[in-house]
Short mmCIF file of C-alpha atoms in Angstrom, two decimals:
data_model
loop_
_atom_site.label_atom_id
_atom_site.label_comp_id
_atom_site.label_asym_id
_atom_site.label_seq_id
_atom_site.Cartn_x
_atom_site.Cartn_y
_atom_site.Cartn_z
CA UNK A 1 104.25 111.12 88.48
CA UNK A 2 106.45 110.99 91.09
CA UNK A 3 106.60 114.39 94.03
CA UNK A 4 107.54 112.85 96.98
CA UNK A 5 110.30 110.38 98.36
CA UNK A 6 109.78 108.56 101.46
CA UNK A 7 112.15 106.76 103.48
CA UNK A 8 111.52 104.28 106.54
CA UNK A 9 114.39 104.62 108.86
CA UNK A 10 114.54 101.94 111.60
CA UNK A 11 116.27 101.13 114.79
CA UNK A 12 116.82 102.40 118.01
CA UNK A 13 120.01 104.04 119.09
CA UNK A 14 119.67 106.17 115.80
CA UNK A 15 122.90 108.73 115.58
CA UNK A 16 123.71 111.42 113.40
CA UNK A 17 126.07 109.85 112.02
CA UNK A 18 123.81 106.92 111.09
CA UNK A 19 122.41 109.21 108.74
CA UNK A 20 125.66 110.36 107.13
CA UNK A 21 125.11 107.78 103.68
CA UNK A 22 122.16 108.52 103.34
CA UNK A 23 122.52 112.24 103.20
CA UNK A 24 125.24 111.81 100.56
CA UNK A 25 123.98 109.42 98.54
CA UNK A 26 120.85 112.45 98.12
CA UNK A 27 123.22 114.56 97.51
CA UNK A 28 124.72 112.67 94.70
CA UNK A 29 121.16 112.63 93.03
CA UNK A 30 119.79 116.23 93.34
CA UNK A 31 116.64 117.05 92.08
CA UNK A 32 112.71 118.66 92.99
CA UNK A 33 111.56 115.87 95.34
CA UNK A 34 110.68 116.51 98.67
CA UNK A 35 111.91 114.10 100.73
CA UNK A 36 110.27 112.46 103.94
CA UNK A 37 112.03 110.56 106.52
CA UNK A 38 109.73 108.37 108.65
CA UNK A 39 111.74 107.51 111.79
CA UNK A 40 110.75 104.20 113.27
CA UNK A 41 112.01 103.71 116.95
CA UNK A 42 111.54 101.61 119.43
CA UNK A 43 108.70 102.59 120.98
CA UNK A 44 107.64 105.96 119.37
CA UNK A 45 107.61 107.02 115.37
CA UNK A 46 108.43 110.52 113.80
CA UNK A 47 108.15 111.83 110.03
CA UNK A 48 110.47 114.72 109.39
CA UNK A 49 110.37 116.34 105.78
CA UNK A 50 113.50 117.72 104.84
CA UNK A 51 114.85 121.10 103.71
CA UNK A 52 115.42 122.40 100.23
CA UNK A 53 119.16 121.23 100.57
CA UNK A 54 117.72 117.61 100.69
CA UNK A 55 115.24 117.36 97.66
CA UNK A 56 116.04 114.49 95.39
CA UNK A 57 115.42 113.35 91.93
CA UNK A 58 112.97 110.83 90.85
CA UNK A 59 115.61 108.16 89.52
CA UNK A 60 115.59 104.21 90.34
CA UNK A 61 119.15 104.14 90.87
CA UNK A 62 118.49 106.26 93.61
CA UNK A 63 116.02 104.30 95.27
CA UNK A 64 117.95 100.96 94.41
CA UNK A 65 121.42 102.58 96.77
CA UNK A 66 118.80 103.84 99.42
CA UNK A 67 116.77 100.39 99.80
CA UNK A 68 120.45 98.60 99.58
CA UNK A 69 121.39 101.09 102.85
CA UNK A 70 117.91 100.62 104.45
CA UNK A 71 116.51 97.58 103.18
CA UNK A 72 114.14 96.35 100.38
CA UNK A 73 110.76 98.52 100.26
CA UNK A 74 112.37 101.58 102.60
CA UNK A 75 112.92 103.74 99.77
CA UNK A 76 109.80 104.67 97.41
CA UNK A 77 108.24 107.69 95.02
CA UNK A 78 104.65 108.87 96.02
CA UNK A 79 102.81 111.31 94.18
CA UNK A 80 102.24 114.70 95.75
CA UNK A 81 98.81 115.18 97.61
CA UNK A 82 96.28 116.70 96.17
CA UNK A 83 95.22 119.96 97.18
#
């Protein structure tokens, strides 16, 4: 069962604004997820796990939008660690 989504952001030069779809299109599929951003620049990487705002469903669709904005295998479910 899905807990987590995780997505692989890449490039350098990274804006704000470059974030702008994909912020909406999690917005358009609300849900319990947390959601992980691993930030992949040249030179240096950062994972960021988003607010409470941000949390997303566990729904194909939404990974199919998200991997068609970042690119095939970007976008994907993980389960929760164990505690």
């Amino acid at each position: 069962l899905a807990r987590q989504l995780h997505l692989e952001i890449l490039g350098a030069g990274l804006t704000e604004s470059d974030l702008l779809p994909v912020k909406e299109i999690l917005a358009a599929h609300p849900g319990d997820l947390e959601v992980y951003l691993h930030l992949r620049l040249t030179g240096c990487e950062a994972t960021l796990r988003t607010g409470p705002s941000y949390r997303a469903a566990p729904d194909e669709e939404l990974v199919r939008k998200l991997e068609k904005l970042l690119g095939e295998g970007n976008a994907y479910f993980t389960p929760a660690p164990e505690m």
